[in-house]
Structure formats: C-alpha cells, structure tokens
Short mmCIF file of C-alpha atoms and ligand atoms in Angstrom, two decimals:
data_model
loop_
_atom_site.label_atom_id
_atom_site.label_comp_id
_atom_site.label_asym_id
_atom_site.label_seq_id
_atom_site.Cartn_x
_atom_site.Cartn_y
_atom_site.Cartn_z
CA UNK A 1 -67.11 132.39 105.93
CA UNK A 2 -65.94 129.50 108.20
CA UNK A 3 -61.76 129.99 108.87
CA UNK A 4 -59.65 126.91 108.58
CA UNK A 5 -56.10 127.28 110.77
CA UNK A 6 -54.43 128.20 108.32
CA UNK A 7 -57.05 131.58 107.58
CA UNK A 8 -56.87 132.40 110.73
CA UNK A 9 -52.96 132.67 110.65
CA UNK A 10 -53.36 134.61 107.88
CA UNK A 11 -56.00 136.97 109.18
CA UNK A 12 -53.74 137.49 112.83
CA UNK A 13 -50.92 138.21 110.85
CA UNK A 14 -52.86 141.22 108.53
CA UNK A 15 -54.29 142.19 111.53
CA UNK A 16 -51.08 142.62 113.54
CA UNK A 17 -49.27 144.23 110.69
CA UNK A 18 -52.70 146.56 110.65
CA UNK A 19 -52.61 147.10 114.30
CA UNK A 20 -48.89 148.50 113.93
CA UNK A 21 -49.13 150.43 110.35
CA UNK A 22 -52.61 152.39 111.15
CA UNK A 23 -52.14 155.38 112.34
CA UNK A 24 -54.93 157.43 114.28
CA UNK A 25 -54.60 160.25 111.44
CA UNK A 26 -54.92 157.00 108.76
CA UNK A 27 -57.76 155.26 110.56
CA UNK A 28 -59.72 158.69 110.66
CA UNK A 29 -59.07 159.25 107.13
CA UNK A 30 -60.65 156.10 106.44
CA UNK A 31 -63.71 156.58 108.41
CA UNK A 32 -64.22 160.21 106.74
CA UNK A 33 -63.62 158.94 103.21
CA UNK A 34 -67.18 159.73 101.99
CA UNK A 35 -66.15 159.34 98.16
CA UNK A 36 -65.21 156.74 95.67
CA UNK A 37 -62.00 156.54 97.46
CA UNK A 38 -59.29 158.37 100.16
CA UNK A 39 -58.27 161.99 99.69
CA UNK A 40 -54.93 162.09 97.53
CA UNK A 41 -52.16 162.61 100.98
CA UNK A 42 -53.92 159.92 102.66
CA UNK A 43 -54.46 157.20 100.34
CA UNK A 44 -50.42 157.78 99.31
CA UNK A 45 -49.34 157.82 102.30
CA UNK A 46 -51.11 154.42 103.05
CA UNK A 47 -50.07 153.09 100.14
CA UNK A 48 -46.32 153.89 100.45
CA UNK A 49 -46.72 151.89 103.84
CA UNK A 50 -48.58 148.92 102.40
CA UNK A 51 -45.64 149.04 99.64
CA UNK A 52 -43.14 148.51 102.27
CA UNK A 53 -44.67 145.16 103.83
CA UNK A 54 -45.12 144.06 99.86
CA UNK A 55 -49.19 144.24 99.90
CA UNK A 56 -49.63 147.59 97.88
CA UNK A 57 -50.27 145.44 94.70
CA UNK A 58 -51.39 141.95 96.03
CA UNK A 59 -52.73 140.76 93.27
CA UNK A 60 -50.11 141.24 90.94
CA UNK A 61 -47.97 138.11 90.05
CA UNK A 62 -44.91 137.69 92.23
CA UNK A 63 -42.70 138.36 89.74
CA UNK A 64 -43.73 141.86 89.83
CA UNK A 65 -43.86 142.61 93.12
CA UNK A 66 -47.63 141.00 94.29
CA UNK A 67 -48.13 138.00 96.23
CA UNK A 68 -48.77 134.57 96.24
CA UNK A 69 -52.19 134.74 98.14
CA UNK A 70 -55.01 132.41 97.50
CA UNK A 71 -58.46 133.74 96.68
CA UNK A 72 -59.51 133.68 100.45
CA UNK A 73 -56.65 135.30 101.44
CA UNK A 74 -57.11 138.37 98.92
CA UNK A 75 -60.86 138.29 100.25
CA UNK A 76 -59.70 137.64 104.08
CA UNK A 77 -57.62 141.01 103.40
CA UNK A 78 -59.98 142.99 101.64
CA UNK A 79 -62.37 142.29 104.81
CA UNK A 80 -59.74 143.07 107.54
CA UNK A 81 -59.14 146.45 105.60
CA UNK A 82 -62.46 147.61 106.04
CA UNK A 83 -62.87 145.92 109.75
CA UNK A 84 -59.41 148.62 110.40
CA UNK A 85 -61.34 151.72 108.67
CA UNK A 86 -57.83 151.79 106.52
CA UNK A 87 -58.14 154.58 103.82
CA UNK A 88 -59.48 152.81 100.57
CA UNK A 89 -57.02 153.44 97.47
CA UNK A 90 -57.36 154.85 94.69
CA UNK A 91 -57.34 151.35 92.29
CA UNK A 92 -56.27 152.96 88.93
CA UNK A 93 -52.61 152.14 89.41
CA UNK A 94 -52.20 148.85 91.23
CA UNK A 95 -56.36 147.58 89.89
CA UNK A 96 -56.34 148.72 86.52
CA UNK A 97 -53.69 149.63 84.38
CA UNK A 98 -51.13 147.63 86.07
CA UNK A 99 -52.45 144.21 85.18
CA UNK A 100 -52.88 145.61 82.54
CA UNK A 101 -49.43 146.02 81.78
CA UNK A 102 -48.73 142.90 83.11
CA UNK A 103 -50.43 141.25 81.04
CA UNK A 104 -50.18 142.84 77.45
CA UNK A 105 -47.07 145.50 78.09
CA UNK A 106 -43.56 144.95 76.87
CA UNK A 107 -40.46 144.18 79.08
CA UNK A 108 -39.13 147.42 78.53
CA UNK A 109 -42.46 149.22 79.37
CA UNK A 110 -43.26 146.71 82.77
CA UNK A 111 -39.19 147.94 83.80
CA UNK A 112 -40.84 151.21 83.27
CA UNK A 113 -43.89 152.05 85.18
CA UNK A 114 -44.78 149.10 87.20
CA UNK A 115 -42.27 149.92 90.05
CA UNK A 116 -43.82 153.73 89.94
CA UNK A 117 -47.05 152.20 90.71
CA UNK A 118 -45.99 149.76 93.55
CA UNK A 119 -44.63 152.00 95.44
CA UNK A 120 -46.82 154.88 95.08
CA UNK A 121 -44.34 157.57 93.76
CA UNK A 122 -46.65 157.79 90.41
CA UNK A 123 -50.89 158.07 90.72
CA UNK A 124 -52.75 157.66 87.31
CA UNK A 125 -55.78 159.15 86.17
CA UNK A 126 -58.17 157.24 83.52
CA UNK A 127 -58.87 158.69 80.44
CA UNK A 128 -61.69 155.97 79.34
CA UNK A 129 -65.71 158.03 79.35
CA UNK A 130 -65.88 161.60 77.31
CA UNK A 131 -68.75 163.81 76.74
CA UNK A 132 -70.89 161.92 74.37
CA UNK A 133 -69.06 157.79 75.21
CA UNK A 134 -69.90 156.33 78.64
CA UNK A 135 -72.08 153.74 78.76
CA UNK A 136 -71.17 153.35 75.01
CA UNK A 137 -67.72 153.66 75.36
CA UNK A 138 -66.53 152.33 71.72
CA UNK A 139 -67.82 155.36 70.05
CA UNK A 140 -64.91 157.16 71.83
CA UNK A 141 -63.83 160.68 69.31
CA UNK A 142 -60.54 161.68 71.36
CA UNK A 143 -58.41 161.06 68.70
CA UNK A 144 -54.41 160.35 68.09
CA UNK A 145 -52.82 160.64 64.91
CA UNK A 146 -48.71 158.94 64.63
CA UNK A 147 -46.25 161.22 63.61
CA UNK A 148 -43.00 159.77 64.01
CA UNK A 149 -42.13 158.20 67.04
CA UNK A 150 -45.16 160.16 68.76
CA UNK A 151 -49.09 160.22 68.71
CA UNK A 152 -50.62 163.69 68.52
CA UNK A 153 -53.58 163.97 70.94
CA UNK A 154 -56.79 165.94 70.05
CA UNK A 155 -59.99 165.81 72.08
CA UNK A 156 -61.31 165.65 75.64
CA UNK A 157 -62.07 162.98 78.44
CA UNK A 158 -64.67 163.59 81.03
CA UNK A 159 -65.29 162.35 84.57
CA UNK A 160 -61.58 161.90 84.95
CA UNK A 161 -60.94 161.05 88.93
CA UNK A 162 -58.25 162.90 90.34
CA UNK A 163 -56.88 163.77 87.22
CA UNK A 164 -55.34 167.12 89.14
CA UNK A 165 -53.29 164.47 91.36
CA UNK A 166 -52.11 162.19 88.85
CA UNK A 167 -49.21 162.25 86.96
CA UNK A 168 -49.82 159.53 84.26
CA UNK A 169 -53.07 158.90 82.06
CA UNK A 170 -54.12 155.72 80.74
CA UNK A 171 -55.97 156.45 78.03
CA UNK A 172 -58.16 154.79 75.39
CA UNK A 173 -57.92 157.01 71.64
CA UNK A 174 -59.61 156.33 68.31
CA UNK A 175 -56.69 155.76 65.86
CA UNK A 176 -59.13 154.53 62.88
CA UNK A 177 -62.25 155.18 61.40
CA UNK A 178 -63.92 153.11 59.49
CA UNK A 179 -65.75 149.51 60.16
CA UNK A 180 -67.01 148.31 63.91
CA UNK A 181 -66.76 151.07 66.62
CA UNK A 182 -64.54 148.75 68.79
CA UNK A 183 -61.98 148.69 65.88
CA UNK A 184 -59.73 151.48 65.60
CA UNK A 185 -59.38 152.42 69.43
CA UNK A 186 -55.90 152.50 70.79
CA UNK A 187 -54.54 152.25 74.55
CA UNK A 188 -52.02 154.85 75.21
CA UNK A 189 -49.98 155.60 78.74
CA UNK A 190 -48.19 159.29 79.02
CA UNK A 191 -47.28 161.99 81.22
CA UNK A 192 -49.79 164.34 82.52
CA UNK A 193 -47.59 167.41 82.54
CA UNK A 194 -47.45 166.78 78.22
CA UNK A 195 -47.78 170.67 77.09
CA UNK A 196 -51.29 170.93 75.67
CA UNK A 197 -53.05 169.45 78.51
CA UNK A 198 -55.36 171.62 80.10
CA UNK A 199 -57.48 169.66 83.60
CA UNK A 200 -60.10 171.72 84.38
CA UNK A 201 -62.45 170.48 87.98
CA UNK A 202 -66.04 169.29 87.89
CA UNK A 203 -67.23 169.63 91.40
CA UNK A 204 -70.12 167.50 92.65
CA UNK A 205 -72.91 167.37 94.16
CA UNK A 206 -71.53 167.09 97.44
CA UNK A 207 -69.12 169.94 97.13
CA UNK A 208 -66.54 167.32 96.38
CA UNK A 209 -63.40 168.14 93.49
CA UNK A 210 -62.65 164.21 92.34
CA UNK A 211 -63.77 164.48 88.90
CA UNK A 212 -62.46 166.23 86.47
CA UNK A 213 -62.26 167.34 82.50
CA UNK A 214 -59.39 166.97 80.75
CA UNK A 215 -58.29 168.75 77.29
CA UNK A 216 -56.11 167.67 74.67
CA UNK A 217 -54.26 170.43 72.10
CA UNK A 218 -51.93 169.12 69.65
CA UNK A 219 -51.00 167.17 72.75
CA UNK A 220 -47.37 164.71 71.46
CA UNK A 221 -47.24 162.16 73.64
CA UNK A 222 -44.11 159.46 72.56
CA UNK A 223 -45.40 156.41 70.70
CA UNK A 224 -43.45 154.12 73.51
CA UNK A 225 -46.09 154.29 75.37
CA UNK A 226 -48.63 152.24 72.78
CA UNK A 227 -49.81 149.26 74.68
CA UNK A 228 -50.10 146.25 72.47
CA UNK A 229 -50.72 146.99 68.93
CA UNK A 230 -52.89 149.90 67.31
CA UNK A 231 -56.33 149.57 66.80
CA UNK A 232 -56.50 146.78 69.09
CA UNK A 233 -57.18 148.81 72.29
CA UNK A 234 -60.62 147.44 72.66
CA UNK A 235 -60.08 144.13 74.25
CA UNK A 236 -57.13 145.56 76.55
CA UNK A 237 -60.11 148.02 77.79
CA UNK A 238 -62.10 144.96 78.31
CA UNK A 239 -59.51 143.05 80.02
CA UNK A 240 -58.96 146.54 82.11
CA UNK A 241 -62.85 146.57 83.11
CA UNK A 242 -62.90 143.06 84.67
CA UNK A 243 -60.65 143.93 87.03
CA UNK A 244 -62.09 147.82 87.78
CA UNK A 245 -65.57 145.57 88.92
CA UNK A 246 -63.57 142.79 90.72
CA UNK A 247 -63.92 143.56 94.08
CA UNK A 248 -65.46 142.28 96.66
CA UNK A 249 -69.01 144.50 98.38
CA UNK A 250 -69.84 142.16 101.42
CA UNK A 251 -66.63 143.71 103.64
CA UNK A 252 -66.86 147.66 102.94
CA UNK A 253 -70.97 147.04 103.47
CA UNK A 254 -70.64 145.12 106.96
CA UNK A 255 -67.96 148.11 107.90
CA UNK A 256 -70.89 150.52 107.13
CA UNK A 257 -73.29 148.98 108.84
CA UNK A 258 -71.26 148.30 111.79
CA UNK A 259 -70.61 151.98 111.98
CA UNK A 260 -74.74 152.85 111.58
CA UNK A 261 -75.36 150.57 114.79
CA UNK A 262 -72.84 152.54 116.63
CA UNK A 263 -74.87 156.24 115.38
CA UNK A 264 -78.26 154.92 115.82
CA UNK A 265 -77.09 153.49 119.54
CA UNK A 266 -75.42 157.32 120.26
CA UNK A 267 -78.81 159.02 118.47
CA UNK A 268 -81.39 157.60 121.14
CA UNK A 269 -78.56 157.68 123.48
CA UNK A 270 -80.72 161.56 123.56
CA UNK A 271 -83.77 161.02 123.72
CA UNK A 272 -85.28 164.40 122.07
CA UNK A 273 -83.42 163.65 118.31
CA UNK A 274 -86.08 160.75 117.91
CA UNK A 275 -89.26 158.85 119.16
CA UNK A 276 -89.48 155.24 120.07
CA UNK A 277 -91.24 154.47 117.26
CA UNK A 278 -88.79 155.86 114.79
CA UNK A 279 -86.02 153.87 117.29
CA UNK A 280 -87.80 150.61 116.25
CA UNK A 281 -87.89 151.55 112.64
CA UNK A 282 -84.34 151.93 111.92
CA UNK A 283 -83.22 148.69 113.99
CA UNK A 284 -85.46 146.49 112.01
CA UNK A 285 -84.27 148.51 108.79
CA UNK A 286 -80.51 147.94 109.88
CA UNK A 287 -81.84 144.04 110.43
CA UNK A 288 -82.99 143.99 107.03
CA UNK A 289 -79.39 145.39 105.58
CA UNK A 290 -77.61 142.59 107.41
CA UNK A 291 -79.54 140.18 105.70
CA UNK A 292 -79.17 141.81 102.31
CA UNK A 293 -75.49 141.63 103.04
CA UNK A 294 -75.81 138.10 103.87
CA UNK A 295 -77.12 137.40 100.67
CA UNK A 296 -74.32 139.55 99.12
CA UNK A 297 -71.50 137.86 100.36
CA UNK A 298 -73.41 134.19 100.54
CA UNK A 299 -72.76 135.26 96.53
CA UNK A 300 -69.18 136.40 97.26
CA UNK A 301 -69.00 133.22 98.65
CA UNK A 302 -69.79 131.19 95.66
CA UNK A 303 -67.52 133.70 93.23
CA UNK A 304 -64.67 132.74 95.40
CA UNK A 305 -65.30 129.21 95.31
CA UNK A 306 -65.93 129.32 91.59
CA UNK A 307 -62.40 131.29 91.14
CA UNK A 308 -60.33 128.59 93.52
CA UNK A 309 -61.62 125.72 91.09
CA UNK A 310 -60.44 127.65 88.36
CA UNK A 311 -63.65 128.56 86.76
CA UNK A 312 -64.06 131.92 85.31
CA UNK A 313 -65.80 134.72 86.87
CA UNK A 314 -68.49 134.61 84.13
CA UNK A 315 -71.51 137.16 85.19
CA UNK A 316 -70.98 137.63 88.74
CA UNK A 317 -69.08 140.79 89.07
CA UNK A 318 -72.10 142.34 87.27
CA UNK A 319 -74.12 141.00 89.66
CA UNK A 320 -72.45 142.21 93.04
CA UNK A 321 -72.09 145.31 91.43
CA UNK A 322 -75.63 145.74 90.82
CA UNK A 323 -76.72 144.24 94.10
CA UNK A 324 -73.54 146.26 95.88
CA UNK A 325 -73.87 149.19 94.65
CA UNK A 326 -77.82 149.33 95.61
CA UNK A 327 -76.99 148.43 99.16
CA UNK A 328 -74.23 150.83 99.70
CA UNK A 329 -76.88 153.45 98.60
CA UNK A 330 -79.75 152.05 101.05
CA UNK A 331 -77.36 151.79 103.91
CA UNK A 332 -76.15 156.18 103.51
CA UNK A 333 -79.96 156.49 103.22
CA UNK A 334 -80.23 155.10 106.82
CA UNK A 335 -77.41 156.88 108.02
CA UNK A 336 -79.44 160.34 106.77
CA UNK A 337 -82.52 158.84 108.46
CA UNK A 338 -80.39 158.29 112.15
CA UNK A 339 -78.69 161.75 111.92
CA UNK A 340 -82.37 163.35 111.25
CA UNK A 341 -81.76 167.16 111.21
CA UNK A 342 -78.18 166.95 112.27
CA UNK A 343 -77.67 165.60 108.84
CA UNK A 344 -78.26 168.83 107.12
CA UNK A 345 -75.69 170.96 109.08
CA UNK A 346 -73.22 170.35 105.96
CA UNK A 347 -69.91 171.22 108.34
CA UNK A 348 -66.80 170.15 107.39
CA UNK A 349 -66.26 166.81 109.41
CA UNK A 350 -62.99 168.27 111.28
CA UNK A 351 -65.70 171.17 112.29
CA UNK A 352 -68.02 169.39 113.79
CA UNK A 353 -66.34 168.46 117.19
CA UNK A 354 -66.60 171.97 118.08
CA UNK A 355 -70.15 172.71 116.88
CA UNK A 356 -71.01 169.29 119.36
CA UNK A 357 -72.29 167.32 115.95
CA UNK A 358 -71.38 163.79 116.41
CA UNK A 359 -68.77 162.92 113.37
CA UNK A 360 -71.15 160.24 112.11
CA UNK A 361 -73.79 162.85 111.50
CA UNK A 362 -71.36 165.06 109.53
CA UNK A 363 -70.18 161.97 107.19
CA UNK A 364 -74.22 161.35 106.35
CA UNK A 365 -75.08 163.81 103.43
CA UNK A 366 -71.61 163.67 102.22
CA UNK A 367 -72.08 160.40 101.93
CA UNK A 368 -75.32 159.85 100.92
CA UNK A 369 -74.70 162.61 97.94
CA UNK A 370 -71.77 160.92 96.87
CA UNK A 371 -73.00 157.54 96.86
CA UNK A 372 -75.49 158.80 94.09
CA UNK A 373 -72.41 158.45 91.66
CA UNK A 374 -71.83 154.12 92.95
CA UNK A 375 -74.50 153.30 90.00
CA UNK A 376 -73.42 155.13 87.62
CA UNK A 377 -69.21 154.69 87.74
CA UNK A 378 -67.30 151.08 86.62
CA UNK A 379 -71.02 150.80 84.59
CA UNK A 380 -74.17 151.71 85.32
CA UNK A 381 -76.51 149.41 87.11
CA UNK A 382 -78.73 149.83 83.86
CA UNK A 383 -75.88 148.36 81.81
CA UNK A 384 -75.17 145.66 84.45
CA UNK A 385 -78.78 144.46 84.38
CA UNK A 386 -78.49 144.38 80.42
CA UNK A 387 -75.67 142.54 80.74
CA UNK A 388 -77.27 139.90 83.48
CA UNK A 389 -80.51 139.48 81.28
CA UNK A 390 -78.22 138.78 77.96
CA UNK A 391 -76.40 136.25 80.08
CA UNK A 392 -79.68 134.53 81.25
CA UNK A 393 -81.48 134.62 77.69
CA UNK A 394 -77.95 133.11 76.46
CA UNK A 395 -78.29 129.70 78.41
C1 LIG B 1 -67.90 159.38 90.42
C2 LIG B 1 -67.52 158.97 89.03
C3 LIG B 1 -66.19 158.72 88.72
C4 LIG B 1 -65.81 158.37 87.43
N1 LIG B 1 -64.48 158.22 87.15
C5 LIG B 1 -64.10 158.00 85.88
C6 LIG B 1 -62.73 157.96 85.52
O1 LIG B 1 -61.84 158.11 86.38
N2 LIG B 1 -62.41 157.77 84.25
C7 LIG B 1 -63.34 157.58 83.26
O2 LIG B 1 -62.96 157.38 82.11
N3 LIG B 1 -64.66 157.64 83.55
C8 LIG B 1 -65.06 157.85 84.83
N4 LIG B 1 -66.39 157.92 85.13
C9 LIG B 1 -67.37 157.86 84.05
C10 LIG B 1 -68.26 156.63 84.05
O3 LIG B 1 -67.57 155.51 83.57
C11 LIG B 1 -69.47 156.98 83.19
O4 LIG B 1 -70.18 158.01 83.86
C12 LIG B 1 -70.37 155.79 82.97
O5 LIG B 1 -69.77 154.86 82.13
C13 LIG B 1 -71.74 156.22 82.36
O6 LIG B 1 -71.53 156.99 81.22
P1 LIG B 1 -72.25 158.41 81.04
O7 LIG B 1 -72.03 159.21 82.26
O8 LIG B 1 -71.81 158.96 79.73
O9 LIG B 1 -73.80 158.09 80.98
P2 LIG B 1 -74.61 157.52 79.73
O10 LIG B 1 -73.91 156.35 79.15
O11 LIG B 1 -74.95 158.65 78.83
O12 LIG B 1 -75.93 156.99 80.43
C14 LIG B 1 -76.98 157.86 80.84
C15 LIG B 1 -78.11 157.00 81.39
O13 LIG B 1 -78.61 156.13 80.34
C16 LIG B 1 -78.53 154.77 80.74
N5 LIG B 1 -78.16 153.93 79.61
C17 LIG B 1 -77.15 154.17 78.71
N6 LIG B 1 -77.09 153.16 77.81
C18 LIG B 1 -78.05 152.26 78.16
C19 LIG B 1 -78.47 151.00 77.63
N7 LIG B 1 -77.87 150.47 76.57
N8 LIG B 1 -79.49 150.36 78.24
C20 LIG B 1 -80.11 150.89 79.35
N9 LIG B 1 -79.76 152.09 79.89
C21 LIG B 1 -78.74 152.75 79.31
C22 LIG B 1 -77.43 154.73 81.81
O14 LIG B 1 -77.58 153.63 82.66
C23 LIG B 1 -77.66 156.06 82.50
O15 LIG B 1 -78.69 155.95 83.46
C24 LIG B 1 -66.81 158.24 86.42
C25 LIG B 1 -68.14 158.46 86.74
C26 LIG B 1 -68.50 158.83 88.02
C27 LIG B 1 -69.96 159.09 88.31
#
C-alpha cells in the first residue's frame, strides 16, 4: 500500500496513541492470544481504553459514537493493531450486532444498548449455529412463542463463544412454521442471567473453554427486545454476516509471519534443535507465505478500492476468507515445524520461562490446534467456495 501525507498522519497519530495506551501486560496478551480472539480481562480492558480515545467502535456512524474514517484509514488501523500485538476483540458487540442495531433497531432500543457496547461495560454472546443448523442455518428449531409483552424461549444454541462472559445474547429464533425455511426466524436481544438459562462449556481441542452450549427452559425474555419485525429475522442475520466476514487477513497474517522469522532466527540461533537443511526449508517456506500474503492483500487492495468508489463488496469477503483462513492455518503449521519437539511440551505459556522454552514455542500447538476451528467459524471454507463458484457460474 503506497501512503499519501495525509496516511501517514494518520498512521503516526494511531501509532502514538498505541505507543502510550499498550501496556506490556496488553501487548503480551496479544502475542499469547492463540484463539479466535483475547481472553475475556484482556480484550475488556483494551477495549475500555480504545473507548476512551473514541476508536472502540470505528466503524459505527458518528452519530453513534464511531468515526468518520475513510476505508484506508479503517484498513491503516486494522494493520497498525496487529504491527502493536494489541489484544484482538471479541467483534460480537461493536462487529455484529451493533450495526446491526444501527441499522434496523428502534430509537428507544439504539438509547438502550449501543452505549453498553461502546464502552465495553456489556459483552454479547451469539446465539446463531445449534446442534443440527450451521452451515444451514435457516433450518434453525430454537423456538419463541409471544405471550404478552414477552417471547418464551425453548431450545438450545451450540458453539456459543464466550457465552460464560457475556451478559447479552443476540439471538436468531424460529417464530413460524410453515413455507421457506428463511421465513419465520426472528432476531431477538436479552439478558443472559434470564432464569431458565443454563451455559454449559465445550472445551476444545486445545484445552481451550471459548465455546459453549447454551439451554433454553421456558426461558421469558421481554418482547422489547424484537429487532425489526417477526419473521423477518433472516435478512437482519444476513446483513449481520457481512459484517462478521468483513475484515481484513493481510495485517494479522504479516504480524504472524513477522513473529515466525523472529522463532526460526532464535531456533538455529542453537544449532542442535535443527540441521541446515531443515534451516533452508523453512526460510524458503516463510518466502513462499510472504508471497501468498502479497497476493492476499494485493486483493485487499482492490476490495478497498472497490469500497472507496462506492461499489459493493460483492464476493470478495468470501474470497479472503477462504484464501485467509488457509494461510493463517499454513503459517501455525510452520510455526509447529520451527519449534520441532519443543512444540509438544504443551506448558502453559506463563510456564515456560522457567522450564527455558522460548514463548514462541509454547504459543505453536495452541495455536496450530486452534486454528483448526478458522475454516469452519463465520462459514466454512466449503460454503465459501460454493458461494464463489455460484458467483462465477452467475456472470
Ligand atoms: C471456534 C468456533 C466459534 C464459533 N462461534 C460461534 C458463535 O459464537 N455463535 C454461533 O452461533 N456459532 C458459532 N460457531 C458455529 C459456526 O458458525 C458453525 O460451526 C459453522 O457455521 C458450521 O456449522 P456446523 O458446525 O453445524 O457444521 P455443518 O454445517 O454440519 O458442516 C459440516 C461439514 O459439512 C460441510 N458442508 C455443510 N454444508 C455444505 C454444503 N452445502 N456444501 C459443501 N459442504 C458443506 C461443511 O463445510 C463442514 O465441513 C463457531 C464455530 C467455531 C468452530
């Protein structure tokens, strides 16, 4: 990306505010965030401090507390987040069902939970996949029947990430039967502590608790918190998924593979972890990620320059998903491959100091196990190639 003047104002002035906000404790955080996103303390902490500079939601319209950036400053941002290791947050607040709010909630429910969300005192949980609806997410069962001025909640949501932090839901619930799938599915917001909710933990493969199941028993939740109408959930889900695949890959990749240069420099730093012919193997392999990230933000490139002429983001997010999501996998595979056997000590990273295994070695298998999950949550790379070829066979 070349900077005019102007960027690189912009870009000195994030990184000075960086600089100063960034604690040690909030850099490390960052750097040891092996899953989708920081650890609940961190990422709220960072969040309450982005809030008070007026960048925890910068892509929200001024009016409601975002900014006035361009496209290449959001991207500019995005890229000198990742260059600072800052925590990543958790997007379900500020990314998903705020704009969501925005754009289809009422006066009277915007007054109500978009400041909570700014300024990090409330964290929300999504309540989209459940046991049998993922990939085919309109044959959703959890079901809410009105009574009143409230919806009674039976049924169960799966996969739900840090549902045991959150203390509001967004949540998608089959109101109708009847006719297309898609109709008869309502969005509804509420409050996690509702009696009848039961969260139980899934933990994963990497030893991880983000994901969770979540229970509802006769669960009344008040009808105030309907967005839109009933039975017209679907496209607000829609709208809602745009912006959960919306971000850019190229910055968090580079910040990766920055990071692998530095292990695979310390690894034959010793001389009896590897030979010179494995040395030679992994520098041409981290050659060939820097050009795959080329390619991935050459394609960033064009989205962005697409988006400042006003043209709509059409297929691409599916795309640098797809091509994203691959490459963030490749690159923990390579970071298993330069820890060799120092990979498989499985210490917790605050551990490993005293056990003399470098940090980066620690963060490989957590990372590569987690990583697993990148093609399977926000869509699967199956369904993103499904929906690339329909777009091709389309034209
Ligand atoms: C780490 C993680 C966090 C998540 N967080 C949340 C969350 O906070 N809230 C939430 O609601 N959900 C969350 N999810 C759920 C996620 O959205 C679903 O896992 C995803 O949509 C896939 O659904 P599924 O797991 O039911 O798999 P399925 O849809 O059953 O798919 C199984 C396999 O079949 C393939 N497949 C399915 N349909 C097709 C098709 N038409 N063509 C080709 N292949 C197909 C898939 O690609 C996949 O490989 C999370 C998932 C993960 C892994």
């Amino acid at each position: 990306m070349v900077l005019t003047d102007a960027d690189k104002a912009f870009r000195d002035d994030v990184r000075r505010f960086l600089q100063e906000a960034l604690t040690d404790e909030l850099r490390q955080a960052g750097r040891r965030c092996s899953g989708i996103f920081s650890d609940h303390p961190e990422g709220i902490a960072w969040h309450r401090l982005l809030a008070q500079r007026g960048w925890s939601a910068p892509r929200w319209p001024v009016a409601h507390g975002g900014t006035d950036w361009t496209p290449r400053q959001h991207y500019l941002f995005n890229r000198e987040l990742c260059e600072a290791d800052a925590p990543p947050l958790a997007p379900m607040g500020t990314g998903m069902v705020g704009p969501v709010i925005i754009a289809f909630g009422t006066p009277a429910q915007q007054q109500r939970w978009l400041p909570g969300i700014l300024s990090g005192q409330d964290y929300w949980a999504q309540g989209y996949s459940e046991p049998q609806s993922g990939s085919d997410l309109a044959s959703l069962q959890c079901k809410a029947v009105r009574d009143g001025d409230h919806y009674v909640i039976n049924g169960t949501k799966i996969w739900t990430t840090h549902a045991q932090y959150a203390n509001k839901m967004f949540c998608l619930v089959r109101t109708a039967n009847g006719g297309k799938p898609q109709q008869g599915i309502s969005f509804l917001c509420f409050d996690l502590d509702t009696p009848g909710i039961t969260i139980r933990p899934i933990i994963s493969i990497s030893g991880d608790h983000e994901l969770n199941q979540v229970f509802f028993d006769d669960v009344r939740v008040p009808a105030s918190g309907l967005i839109g109408e009933e039975n017209q959930g679907w496209a607000i889900a829609k709208y809602l998924l745009q912006h959960e695949r919306g971000n850019p890959w190229a910055p968090q990749l580079r910040s990766r593979l920055r990071r692998l240069h530095a292990a695979l420099d310390a690894a034959f730093a010793d001389p009896a972890l590897h030979g010179e012919a494995e040395h030679t193997r992994l520098r041409h392999a981290l050659a060939d990620a820097h050009c795959r990230i080329d390619a991935v933000e050459a394609l960033e490139m064009r989205a962005l320059q697409a988006h400042e002429r006003g043209e709509p983001p059409g297929i691409r997010p599916s795309m640098t998903k797809l091509l994203g999501t691959e490459l963030r996998q490749h690159l923990t595979e390579l970071g298993v491959a330069i820890a060799a056997h120092q990979s498989h000590l499985r210490v917790p990273m605050p551990d490993c100091e005293g056990l003399g295994v470098p940090e980066e070695a620690a963060f490989s298998m957590s990372a590569y196990l987690n990583d697993r999950a990148a093609s399977i949550y926000a869509g699967t790379n199956e369904i993103q190639r499904n929906l690339i070829a329909a777009d091709i066979l389309s034209r």
